[in-house]
PDB file of C-alpha atoms in Angstrom:
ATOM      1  CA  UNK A  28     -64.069  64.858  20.634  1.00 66.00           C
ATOM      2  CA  UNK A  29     -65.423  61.946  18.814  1.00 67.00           C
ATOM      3  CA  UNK A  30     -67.202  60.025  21.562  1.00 65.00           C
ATOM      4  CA  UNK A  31     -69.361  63.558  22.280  1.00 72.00           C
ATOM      5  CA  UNK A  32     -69.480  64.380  18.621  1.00 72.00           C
ATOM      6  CA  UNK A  33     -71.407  60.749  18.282  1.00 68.00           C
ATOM      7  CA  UNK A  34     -73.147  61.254  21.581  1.00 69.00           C
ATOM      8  CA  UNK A  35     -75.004  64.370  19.972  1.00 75.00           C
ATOM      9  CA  UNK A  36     -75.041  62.804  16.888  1.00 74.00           C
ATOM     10  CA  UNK A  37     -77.667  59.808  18.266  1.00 70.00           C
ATOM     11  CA  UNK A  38     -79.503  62.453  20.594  1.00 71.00           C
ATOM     12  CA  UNK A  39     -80.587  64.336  17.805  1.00 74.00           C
ATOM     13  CA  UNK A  40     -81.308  61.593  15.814  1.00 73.00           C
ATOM     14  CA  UNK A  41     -83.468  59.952  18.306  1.00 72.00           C
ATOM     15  CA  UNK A  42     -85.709  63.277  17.984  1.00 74.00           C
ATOM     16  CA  UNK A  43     -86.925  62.884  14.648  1.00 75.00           C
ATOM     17  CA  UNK A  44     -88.641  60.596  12.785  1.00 72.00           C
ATOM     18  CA  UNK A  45     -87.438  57.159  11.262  1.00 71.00           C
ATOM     19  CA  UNK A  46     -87.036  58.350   7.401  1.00 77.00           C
ATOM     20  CA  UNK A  47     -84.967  62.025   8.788  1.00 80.00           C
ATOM     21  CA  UNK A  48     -83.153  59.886  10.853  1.00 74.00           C
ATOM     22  CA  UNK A  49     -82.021  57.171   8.319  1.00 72.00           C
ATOM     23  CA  UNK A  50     -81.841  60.001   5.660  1.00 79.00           C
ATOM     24  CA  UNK A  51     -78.962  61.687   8.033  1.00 76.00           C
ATOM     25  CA  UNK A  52     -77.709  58.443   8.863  1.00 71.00           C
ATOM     26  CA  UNK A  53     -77.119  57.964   4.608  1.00 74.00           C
ATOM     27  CA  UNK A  54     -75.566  61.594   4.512  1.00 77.00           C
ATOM     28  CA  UNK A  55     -73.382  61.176   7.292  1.00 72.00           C
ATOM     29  CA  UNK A  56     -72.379  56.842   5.918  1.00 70.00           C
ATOM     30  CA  UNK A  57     -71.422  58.862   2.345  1.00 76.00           C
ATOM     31  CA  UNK A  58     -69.698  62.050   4.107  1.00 73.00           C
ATOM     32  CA  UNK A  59     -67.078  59.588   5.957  1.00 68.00           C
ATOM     33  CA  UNK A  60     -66.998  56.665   3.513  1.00 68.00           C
ATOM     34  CA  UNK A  61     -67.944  54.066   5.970  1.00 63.00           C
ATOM     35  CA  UNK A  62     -70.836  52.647   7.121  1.00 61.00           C
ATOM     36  CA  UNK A  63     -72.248  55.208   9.851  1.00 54.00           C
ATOM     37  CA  UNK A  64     -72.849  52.576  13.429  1.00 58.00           C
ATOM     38  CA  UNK A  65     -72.543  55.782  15.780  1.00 54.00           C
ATOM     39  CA  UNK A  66     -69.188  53.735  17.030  1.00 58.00           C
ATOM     40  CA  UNK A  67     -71.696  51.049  18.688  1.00 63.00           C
ATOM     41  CA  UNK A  68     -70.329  47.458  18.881  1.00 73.00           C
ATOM     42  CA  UNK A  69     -72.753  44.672  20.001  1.00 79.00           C
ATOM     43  CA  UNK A  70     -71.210  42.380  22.578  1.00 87.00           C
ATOM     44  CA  UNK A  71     -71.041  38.794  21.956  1.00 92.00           C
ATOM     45  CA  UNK A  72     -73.148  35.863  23.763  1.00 95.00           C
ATOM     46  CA  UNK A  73     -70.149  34.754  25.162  1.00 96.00           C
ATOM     47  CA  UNK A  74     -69.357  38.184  26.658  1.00 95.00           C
ATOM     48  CA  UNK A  75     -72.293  38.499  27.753  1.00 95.00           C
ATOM     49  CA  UNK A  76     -71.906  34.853  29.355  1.00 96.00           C
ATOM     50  CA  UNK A  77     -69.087  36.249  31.129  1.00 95.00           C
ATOM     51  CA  UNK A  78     -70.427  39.593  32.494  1.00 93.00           C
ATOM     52  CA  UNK A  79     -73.706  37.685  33.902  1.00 94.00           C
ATOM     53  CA  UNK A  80     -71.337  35.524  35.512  1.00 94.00           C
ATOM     54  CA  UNK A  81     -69.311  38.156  37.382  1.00 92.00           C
ATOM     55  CA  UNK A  82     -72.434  39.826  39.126  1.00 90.00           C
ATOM     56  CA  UNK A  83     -74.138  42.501  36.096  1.00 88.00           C
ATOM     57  CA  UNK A  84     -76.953  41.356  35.128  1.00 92.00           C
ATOM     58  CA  UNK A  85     -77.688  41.140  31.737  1.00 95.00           C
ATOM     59  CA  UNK A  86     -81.614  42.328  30.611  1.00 96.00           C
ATOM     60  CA  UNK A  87     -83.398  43.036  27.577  1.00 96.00           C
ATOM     61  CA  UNK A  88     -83.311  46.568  25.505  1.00 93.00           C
ATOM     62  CA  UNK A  89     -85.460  44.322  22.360  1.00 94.00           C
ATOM     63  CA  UNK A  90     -84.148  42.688  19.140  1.00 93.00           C
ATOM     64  CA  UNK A  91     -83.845  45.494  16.926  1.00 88.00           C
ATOM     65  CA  UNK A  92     -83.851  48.580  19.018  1.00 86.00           C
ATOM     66  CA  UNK A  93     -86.585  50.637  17.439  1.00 87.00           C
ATOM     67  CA  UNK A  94     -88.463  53.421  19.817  1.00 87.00           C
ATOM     68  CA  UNK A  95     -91.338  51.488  21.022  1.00 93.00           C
ATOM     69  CA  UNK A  96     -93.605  54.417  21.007  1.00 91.00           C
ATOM     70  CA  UNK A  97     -93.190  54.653  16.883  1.00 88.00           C
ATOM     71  CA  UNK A  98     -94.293  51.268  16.072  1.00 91.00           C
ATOM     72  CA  UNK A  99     -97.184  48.903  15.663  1.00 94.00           C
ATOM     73  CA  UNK A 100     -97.985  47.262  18.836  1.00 96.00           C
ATOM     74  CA  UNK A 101     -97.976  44.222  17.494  1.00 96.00           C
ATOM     75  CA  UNK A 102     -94.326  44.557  16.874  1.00 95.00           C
ATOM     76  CA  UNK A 103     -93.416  46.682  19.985  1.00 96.00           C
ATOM     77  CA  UNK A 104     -95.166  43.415  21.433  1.00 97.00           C
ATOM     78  CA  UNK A 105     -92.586  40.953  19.359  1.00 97.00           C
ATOM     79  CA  UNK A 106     -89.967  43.718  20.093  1.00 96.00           C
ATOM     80  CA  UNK A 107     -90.311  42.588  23.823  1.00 98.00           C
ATOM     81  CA  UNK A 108     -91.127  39.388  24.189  1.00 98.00           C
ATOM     82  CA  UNK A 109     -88.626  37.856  21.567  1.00 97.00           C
ATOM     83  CA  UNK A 110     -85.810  39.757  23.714  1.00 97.00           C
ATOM     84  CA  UNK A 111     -86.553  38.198  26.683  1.00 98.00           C
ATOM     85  CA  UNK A 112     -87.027  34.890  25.641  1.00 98.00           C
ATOM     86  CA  UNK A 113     -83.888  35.224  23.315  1.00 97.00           C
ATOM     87  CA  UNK A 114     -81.851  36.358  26.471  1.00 97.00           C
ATOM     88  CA  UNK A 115     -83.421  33.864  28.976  1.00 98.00           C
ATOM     89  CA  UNK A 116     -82.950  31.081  26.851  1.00 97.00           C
ATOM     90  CA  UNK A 117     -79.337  32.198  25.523  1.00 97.00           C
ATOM     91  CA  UNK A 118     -77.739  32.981  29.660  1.00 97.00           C
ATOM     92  CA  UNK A 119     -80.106  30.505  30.890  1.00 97.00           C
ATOM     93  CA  UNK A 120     -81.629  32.808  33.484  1.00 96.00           C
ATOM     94  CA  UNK A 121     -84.578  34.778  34.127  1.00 97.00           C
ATOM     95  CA  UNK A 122     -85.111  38.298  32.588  1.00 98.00           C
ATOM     96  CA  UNK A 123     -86.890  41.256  34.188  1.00 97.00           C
ATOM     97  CA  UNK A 124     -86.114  44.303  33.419  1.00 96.00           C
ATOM     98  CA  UNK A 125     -86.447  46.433  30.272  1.00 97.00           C
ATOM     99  CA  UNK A 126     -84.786  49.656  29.186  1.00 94.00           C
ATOM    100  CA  UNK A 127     -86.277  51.199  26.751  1.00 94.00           C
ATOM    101  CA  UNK A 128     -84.626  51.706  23.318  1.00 90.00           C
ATOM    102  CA  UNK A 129     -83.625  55.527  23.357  1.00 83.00           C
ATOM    103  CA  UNK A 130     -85.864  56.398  26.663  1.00 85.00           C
ATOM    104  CA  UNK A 131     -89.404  55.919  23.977  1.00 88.00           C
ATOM    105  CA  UNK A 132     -92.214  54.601  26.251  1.00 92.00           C
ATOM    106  CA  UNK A 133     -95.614  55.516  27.521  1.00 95.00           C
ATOM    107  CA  UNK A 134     -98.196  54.178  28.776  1.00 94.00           C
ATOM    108  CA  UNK A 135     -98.942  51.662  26.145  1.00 96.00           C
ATOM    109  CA  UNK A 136     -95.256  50.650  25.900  1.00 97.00           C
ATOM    110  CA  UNK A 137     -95.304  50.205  29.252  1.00 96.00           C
ATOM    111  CA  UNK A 138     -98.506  48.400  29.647  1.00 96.00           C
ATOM    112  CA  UNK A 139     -96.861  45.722  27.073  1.00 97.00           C
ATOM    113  CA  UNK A 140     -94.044  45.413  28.914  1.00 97.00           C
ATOM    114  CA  UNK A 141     -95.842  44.377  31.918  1.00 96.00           C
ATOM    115  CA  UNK A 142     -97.857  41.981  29.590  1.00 97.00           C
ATOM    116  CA  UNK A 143     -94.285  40.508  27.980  1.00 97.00           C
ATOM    117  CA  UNK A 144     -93.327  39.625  31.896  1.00 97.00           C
ATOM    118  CA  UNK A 145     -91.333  42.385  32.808  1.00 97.00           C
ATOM    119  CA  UNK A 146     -91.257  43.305  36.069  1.00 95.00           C
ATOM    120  CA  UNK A 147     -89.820  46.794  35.810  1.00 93.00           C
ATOM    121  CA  UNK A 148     -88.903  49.233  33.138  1.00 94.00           C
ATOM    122  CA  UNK A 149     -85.691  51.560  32.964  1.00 91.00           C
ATOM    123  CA  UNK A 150     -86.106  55.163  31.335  1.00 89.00           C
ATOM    124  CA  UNK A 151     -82.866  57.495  30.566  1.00 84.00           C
ATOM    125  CA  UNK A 152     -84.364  60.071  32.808  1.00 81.00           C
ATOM    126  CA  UNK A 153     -81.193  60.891  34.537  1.00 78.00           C
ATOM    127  CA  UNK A 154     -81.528  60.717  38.395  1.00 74.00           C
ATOM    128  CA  UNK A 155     -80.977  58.386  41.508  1.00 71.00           C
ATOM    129  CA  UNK A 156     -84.111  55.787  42.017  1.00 70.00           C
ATOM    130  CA  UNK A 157     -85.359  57.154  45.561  1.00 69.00           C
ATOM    131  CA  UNK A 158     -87.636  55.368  48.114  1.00 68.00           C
ATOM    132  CA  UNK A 159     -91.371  55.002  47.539  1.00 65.00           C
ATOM    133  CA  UNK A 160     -91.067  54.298  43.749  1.00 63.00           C
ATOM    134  CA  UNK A 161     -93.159  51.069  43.552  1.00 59.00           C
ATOM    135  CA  UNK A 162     -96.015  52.643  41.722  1.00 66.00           C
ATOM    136  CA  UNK A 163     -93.387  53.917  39.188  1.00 86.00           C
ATOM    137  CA  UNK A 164     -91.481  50.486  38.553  1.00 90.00           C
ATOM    138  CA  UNK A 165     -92.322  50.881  34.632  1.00 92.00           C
ATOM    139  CA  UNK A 166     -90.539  54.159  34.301  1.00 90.00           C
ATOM    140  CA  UNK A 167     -87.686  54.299  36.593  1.00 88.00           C
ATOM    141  CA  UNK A 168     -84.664  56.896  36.530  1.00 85.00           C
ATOM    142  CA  UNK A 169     -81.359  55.682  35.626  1.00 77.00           C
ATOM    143  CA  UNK A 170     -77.875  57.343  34.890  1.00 72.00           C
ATOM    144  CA  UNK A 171     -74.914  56.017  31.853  1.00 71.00           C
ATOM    145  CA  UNK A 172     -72.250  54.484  33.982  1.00 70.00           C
ATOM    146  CA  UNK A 173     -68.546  56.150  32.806  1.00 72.00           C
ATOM    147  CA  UNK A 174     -65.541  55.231  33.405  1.00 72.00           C
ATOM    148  CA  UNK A 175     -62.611  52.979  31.635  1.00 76.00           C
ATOM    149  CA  UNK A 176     -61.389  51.564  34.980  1.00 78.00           C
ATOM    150  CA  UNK A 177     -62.857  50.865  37.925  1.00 80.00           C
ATOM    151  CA  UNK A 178     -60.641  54.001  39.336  1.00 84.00           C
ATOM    152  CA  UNK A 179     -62.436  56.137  36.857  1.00 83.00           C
ATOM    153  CA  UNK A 180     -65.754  54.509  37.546  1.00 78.00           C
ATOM    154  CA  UNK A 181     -65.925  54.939  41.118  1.00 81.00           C
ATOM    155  CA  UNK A 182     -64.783  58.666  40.401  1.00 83.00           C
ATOM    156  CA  UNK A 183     -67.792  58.951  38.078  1.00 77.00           C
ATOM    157  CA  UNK A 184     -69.736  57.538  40.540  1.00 77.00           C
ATOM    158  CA  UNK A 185     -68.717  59.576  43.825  1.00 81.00           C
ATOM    159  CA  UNK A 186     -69.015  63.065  41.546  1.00 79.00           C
ATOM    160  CA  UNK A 187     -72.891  62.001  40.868  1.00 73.00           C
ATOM    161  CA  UNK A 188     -73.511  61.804  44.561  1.00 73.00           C
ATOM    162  CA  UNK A 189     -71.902  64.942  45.503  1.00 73.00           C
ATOM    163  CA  UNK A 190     -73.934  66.560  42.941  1.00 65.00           C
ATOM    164  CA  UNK A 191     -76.997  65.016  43.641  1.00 58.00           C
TER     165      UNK A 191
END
């Protein structure tokens, strides 16, 4: 119920502009009396810490999560190299990857990522990453992993490979 109702909620937000989008975002804060955050909850450095630490690794989606292909690119630019540094310096290790804030890129986007030091790029084109992508590092597939267990995971993960 809820979890879908937000799910649709942020696709069709991320297909309009920024003022529709923070308009509806207003509407919706004043309809429920709360402060509308789409049920998102940042994790904390130390959770982060801890994740790193038991084998996911931890990249960069930028500081403020605006669609790359909307702004400046003097702030896209920012956008991406302040993430990595912050993360890099933060979990002391090296970033690489980038997914891009709700799937926004092209070919500028992804020409600054390669310029921030990125070494690939993750879309949210859902599919499985097959062989022979190399010339496509900058806008590779990727799929939401679901699951509240690891039970429930590995179900997730087993019906995705029997459907595709």
């Amino acid at each position: 119920g809820r979890s879908l109702a937000c799910q649709r909620t942020i696709w069709h937000l991320d297909k309009v502009g920024e003022a529709e989008a923070n308009h509806a975002a207003d509407l919706l804060a004043e309809f429920v009396g709360a402060d509308y955050t789409l049920g998102i909850e940042c994790m904390s450095w130390e959770q982060l810490a801890e994740i790193e630490k038991a084998g996911v690794s931890v990249e960069s989606h930028t500081v403020n999560h605006p669609k790359l292909t909307r702004v400046e690119q003097s702030q896209a630019l920012a956008e991406l190299v302040d993430s990595k540094a912050m993360i890099e310096q933060r979990l002391n290790k090296r970033v690489s990857a980038i997914c891009y804030p709700g799937g926004h890129f092209d070919g500028r986007v992804t020409k600054l990522a390669q310029e921030a030091g990125y070494r690939l790029g993750l879309t949210t084109n859902f599919a499985f990453c097959r062989p022979g992508r190399a010339g496509e590092l900058f806008t590779l597939p990727r799929f939401d992993m679901r699951g509240e267990d690891r039970a429930l995971a590995e179900r997730y993960l087993a019906s995705l490979v029997i459907r595709y």
